[in-house]
Amino acid sequence: MTARGTDFGRLLEPRGIAVVGASANPGRVGGQPVFALTEFGYAGSVYPINPKYREIRGLPCYADIASVPDPCDVALIALPADVVPQAVLDCGERGIRFAVVLSAGFGETPGGADLQRRLEEAVAASGVRVIGPNCQGVLGLRNRVYCGFGAPFQYAHPESGSVALVTQSGGFGYAVFGLADTSWMAFNCVISTGNEVDVETLDLIDYLLDRVDVEIVATYIEGVRDGRRLLALGEKARALGKPIIVWKVGNSSTGRAAAASHTANLSADYEIYRAAFQRPGFVPVRDVDDMVDVAKAFLHRRRPAGPRVGVMSISGGAGVLLADRCEELHLQLPPLSQSSLAELRSFMPQFASVANPLDVTAQVFNDLAMFRRVVGILLRDPHYDQIIVYNASIQGDTALRFANELAAIASETSKPILVGSSALPSRAAAAFEALAKAQLPCFPTPGRAAAAAAALFSFWRNELPVRAAPAAARPVGRVELSFDGERVGEHDAKRCLQAYGIPTVREVLLPLEQALALRDPPLPFPLVAKIDSPDLPHKSEAGAVRAGIRDLSELRAAIGEMLESANRYRPGLRINGVTVQEMAVGTEFLAGALSDPYFGPIVAFGLGGIYAETLRDIVHEFAPFDAGAARRMILSSRGAALFGGVRGQPPLDLDATAAMLSRLSLLIADHADRIAAIDVNPVFVGPQGRGIVAADALLVPRAGR
Amino acid sequence: MTARGTDFGRLLEPRGIAVVGASANPGRVGGQPVFALTEFGYAGSVYPINPKYREIRGLPCYADIASVPDPCDVALIALPADVVPQAVLDCGERGIRFAVVLSAGFGETPGGADLQRRLEEAVAASGVRVIGPNCQGVLGLRNRVYCGFGAPFQYAHPESGSVALVTQSGGFGYAVFGLADTSWMAFNCVISTGNEVDVETLDLIDYLLDRVDVEIVATYIEGVRDGRRLLALGEKARALGKPIIVWKVGNSSTGRAAAASHTANLSADYEIYRAAFQRPGFVPVRDVDDMVDVAKAFLHRRRPAGPRVGVMSISGGAGVLLADRCEELHLQLPPLSQSSLAELRSFMPQFASVANPLDVTAQVFNDLAMFRRVVGILLRDPHYDQIIVYNASIQGDTALRFANELAAIASETSKPILVGSSALPSRAAAAFEALAKAQLPCFPTPGRAAAAAAALFSFWRNELPVRAAPAAARPVGRVELSFDGERVGEHDAKRCLQAYGIPTVREVLLPLEQALALRDPPLPFPLVAKIDSPDLPHKSEAGAVRAGIRDLSELRAAIGEMLESANRYRPGLRINGVTVQEMAVGTEFLAGALSDPYFGPIVAFGLGGIYAETLRDIVHEFAPFDAGAARRMILSSRGAALFGGVRGQPPLDLDATAAMLSRLSLLIADHADRIAAIDVNPVFVGPQGRGIVAADALLVPRAGR
């Protein structure tokens, strides 16, 4: 059950919280929140509920949910699993709007599916919005809402900030939070969603993006049910300028199996998520460090206009490393402008290397006037969109003076300034404080500064797509398609492609009798011949394809041999006939389309032939899309270079390939309810202006249709 | 100048240190070491040298190097660059064996080449072993040798350990050291090598590997001059069981340019270093964190017997992440053995997921007996070679109890046990201490634990090569080759391949007159025709190749057209004739060999044709090598799958391809003094048993030969 646009304000700013299953023991799951809510500054009312007690920590203890007084916005439920559905119904009766269910033993356990269904029914019947079950709770740092259990709920957090974290893994999500918390990164809230019986990760992200006190939403996910909503939230995030930092796990086969046994979370292939995260609004990360680094860079609130980075370093070695990393991450390190060069050369010490990276000496860091001048020149240089300043392990007073100077210069520009400092926090505390106060992000190694710069650039570069008027933009209108069976063979699959204007090779389907008694060539030689059968998805494995047939006798022989070979491969197979086709020429690619249960219609494209399986170079795009998006898709694949022309070969026909992919995207988008997948493999792409031609196709209808 | 096997013992354990250019100001480069050597526990003598002072910090100050009393093993030189060569000569006169030159202004500056040459001469004349110049010094933690300047020389380091760090970047290397130092990782020494006018990184690695108090050598390099010695040191390290943790920078084009302007360090392509680091003895890293993590894992002194990891986690989400990372890093997560499954199911809580990863619940961590039992089962399970235990952010007493329990169990096994804990150090200090005492490495995130496990596995898997008897193992003896010119054309290059037993396509080189007056087919059709010219390295770009020629009239036409096209492409080109060849069949690869100025003879191999430039899938191996090494090389390339058979295609001929590469390696190794490079492109590989055939070749002799 998915609700959109829910206002979760009272979940994060509750006037009163009932702890259902409260305990007087602060070590127990039902005891921790009572302790934390009364100790760490929560200003609302706390209502312990447990018939066994009269009071807990000086608060009156209530016998049941019905007895809780007003105001009460949230019930925190720490009861045995089997009584949870009734507790949710009781919350509904009592008018409590949100329930956070910590209890485990639902869909994630072998025998818990039934109980989870009962909980779903209680949610539907009561109207209560439920977080969990099997979650670790809600930690609202702004209002000191300690609604959960485990390490991060056991101490008072000093500050609240503007990073919201939504996590599908309680234990790990809170571990991440704990680690990140030490790194000058302040959280607004951390919400563990557990089995998501009602409220889903995407509901919370949707809401949190709208909050004025949230600037960044970070999320740890194993999978989402509605992939298209994820994409839409990315666009919302990009429009608001608030990144969704996304850490997706369960991407390997072992990882997916583990996720399935963990929160019963199945999800789309990681390849599809990868395509999703390349769209506007997302910044994918892989560990705590990069999550923290990316967040710091965005909290800085400066936006690079392009990929060009100016680097200044006190260490030549660090400059080399920065150059490596920037290049790896598709940033650019252009040379200094002529005027910067001239100015720098006029006063820089002899040992300095006046270039980009600018390898300054300790002297520059000791001479504040010189330091200011050098940084100012870099910042003003029109060749750079952002600046990285690395000061190695300069510590103490020197570091502080440099930090103050940098803070002063920073106010003169809106270009991002990323600082690298490998000094120990204990030896440069004042400097780090000064940088933080000036909102200058500081990273412990140059490599991490470069990665943060790249994240900034890629988020801001990724513009929102321009929505064309839906019908007018279509090169082809919706066409009804007719097909049936479990697999649609080549001939009929190609008819579907033709209906959407995708060129296919000229061919003739000869009935078997006619093929066996052939007297005249059905098309000009050279030809390809294939057995047409719904039972042969992989024809070449079955010896049911012959290419390069040059005359009639070869054609006759090939037909006989193929029939024999196919019958050996799959005795008793159904045969529609023999397809005879012109030989397509060009470079072999593959295209495909599928209806993903989570992300809907998707188109895939990559190098074909023997390289397809070897190189697994497949890019994906969400259907439908226009030729412009198709062009970007092609150019993001490994085969992109072929469209630019490789040594002595003319460039391949990009326009025709893009048109084909866009038409295929319309086909699958129009018929995603009936088509599970279409393979167009191989498709031959000719040189520029010579077009493309689909040489084979296979269509798999959706089961049960 | 390279010296091997130097005993640097007195550099790290000097009885006396002279500070040449000493200052009374502890903030100055000449003042820092006098302060640090007298404050932080150095037990030997300190001799400040500066004619301006009578004493510094209560020590008598000497007017010149000649006046320094015995014992004095090291001179630390902090003088203006122009007087450094004389100071080195003075050290030689005085019998001081080592000089550490901090001064800059030598080869790394535009005008400093001459001064660097003078310093080289002083080194040669004096016999003094010089570290630097332009370095940050030597920090020997065991004997409190503070011979340098900058942040890490400004405070007393509490402990010494067994990790030695050699760095080509002073500023960055010491920054790394400072950061790593906080992470439960104790260093033995840190040496900055600067411009390496005498002592090189490899000299120091060679020596440090032999020290009994060094277990790990870490190094930060921009490049080494003698690549073969690097490989030999890797083998020495592997034989000793002491890894060389290597952090190589200057790998991108921008990074290499920055390195060249930094310490004038040019080096081989990163592709070649990558091949080097895959050989025994090396563990490549990319940032401080992985350097620290890898070092921790090795200090643990346990050796995994294989790639199989058993994972136990209190967080299902972390289990999913661990599964992803292990799979990504080529580790395996096999299921539990039947007996482990049965035993675990008999007592594990209902909510736990009994599988690998084993998703235990908080209950297991709270019940010490149960925790011990679960870990014990995993450790004894014959399905696992190492174990990762992740406890999320469990802190305080619970964490300590768990750490003690783990320490007790660990003593019962020799399998590696890697612990993940995301608790803040301040909240689990006692637990971290207990783990450190038991030598159990602890990592802050599960991803970092998985990466460390992978590093352990790959170091120990990589066995030392078995050295075959040199002559007996050769499938072909040394053959003299004759060629001349700047480029050796196809025909002559192929003769060289043939001399080493590499099959080439059948072909005839027709003199131009004969080609233009052709009456009979020189070979059976279909044929390929090419212009043979030393001026056409890229024939297809010049339109000087035609394939698929099917009869004599086509051949005649092709010859005419090619000549016209080649003459248009390069007017006045030299033409040896027209080569007519049989059409090779098979899958297109490319092979090549080159003499690298740093690493010597090397062979390259990868997918050919249009994919070669598109995919840049090239693997390298150091020549000469036998067919077994060649087979491993082929199977490490992206094209490996083709040798196993791809959908409907028979597997390609691995043996013949390996034999070809091994023979090519003998050819280049035998003639590296005369050959700069050979391209064998394309080489067609047939199905198993059908061999290979080189269809084109080009040889570039070394310049000046």
XYZ file of C-alpha atoms in Angstrom, chain A residues 116 155 168 174 256 259 493 607 705:
9
model
C 2.319 -9.579 8.342
C 23.160 8.980 24.180
C 15.924 -0.076 5.020
C 22.188 3.488 12.561
C 20.319 -10.211 -3.692
C 18.438 -9.277 0.829
C 8.386 -10.330 -33.821
C 27.731 -4.324 -28.597
C -1.945 -12.838 -21.204
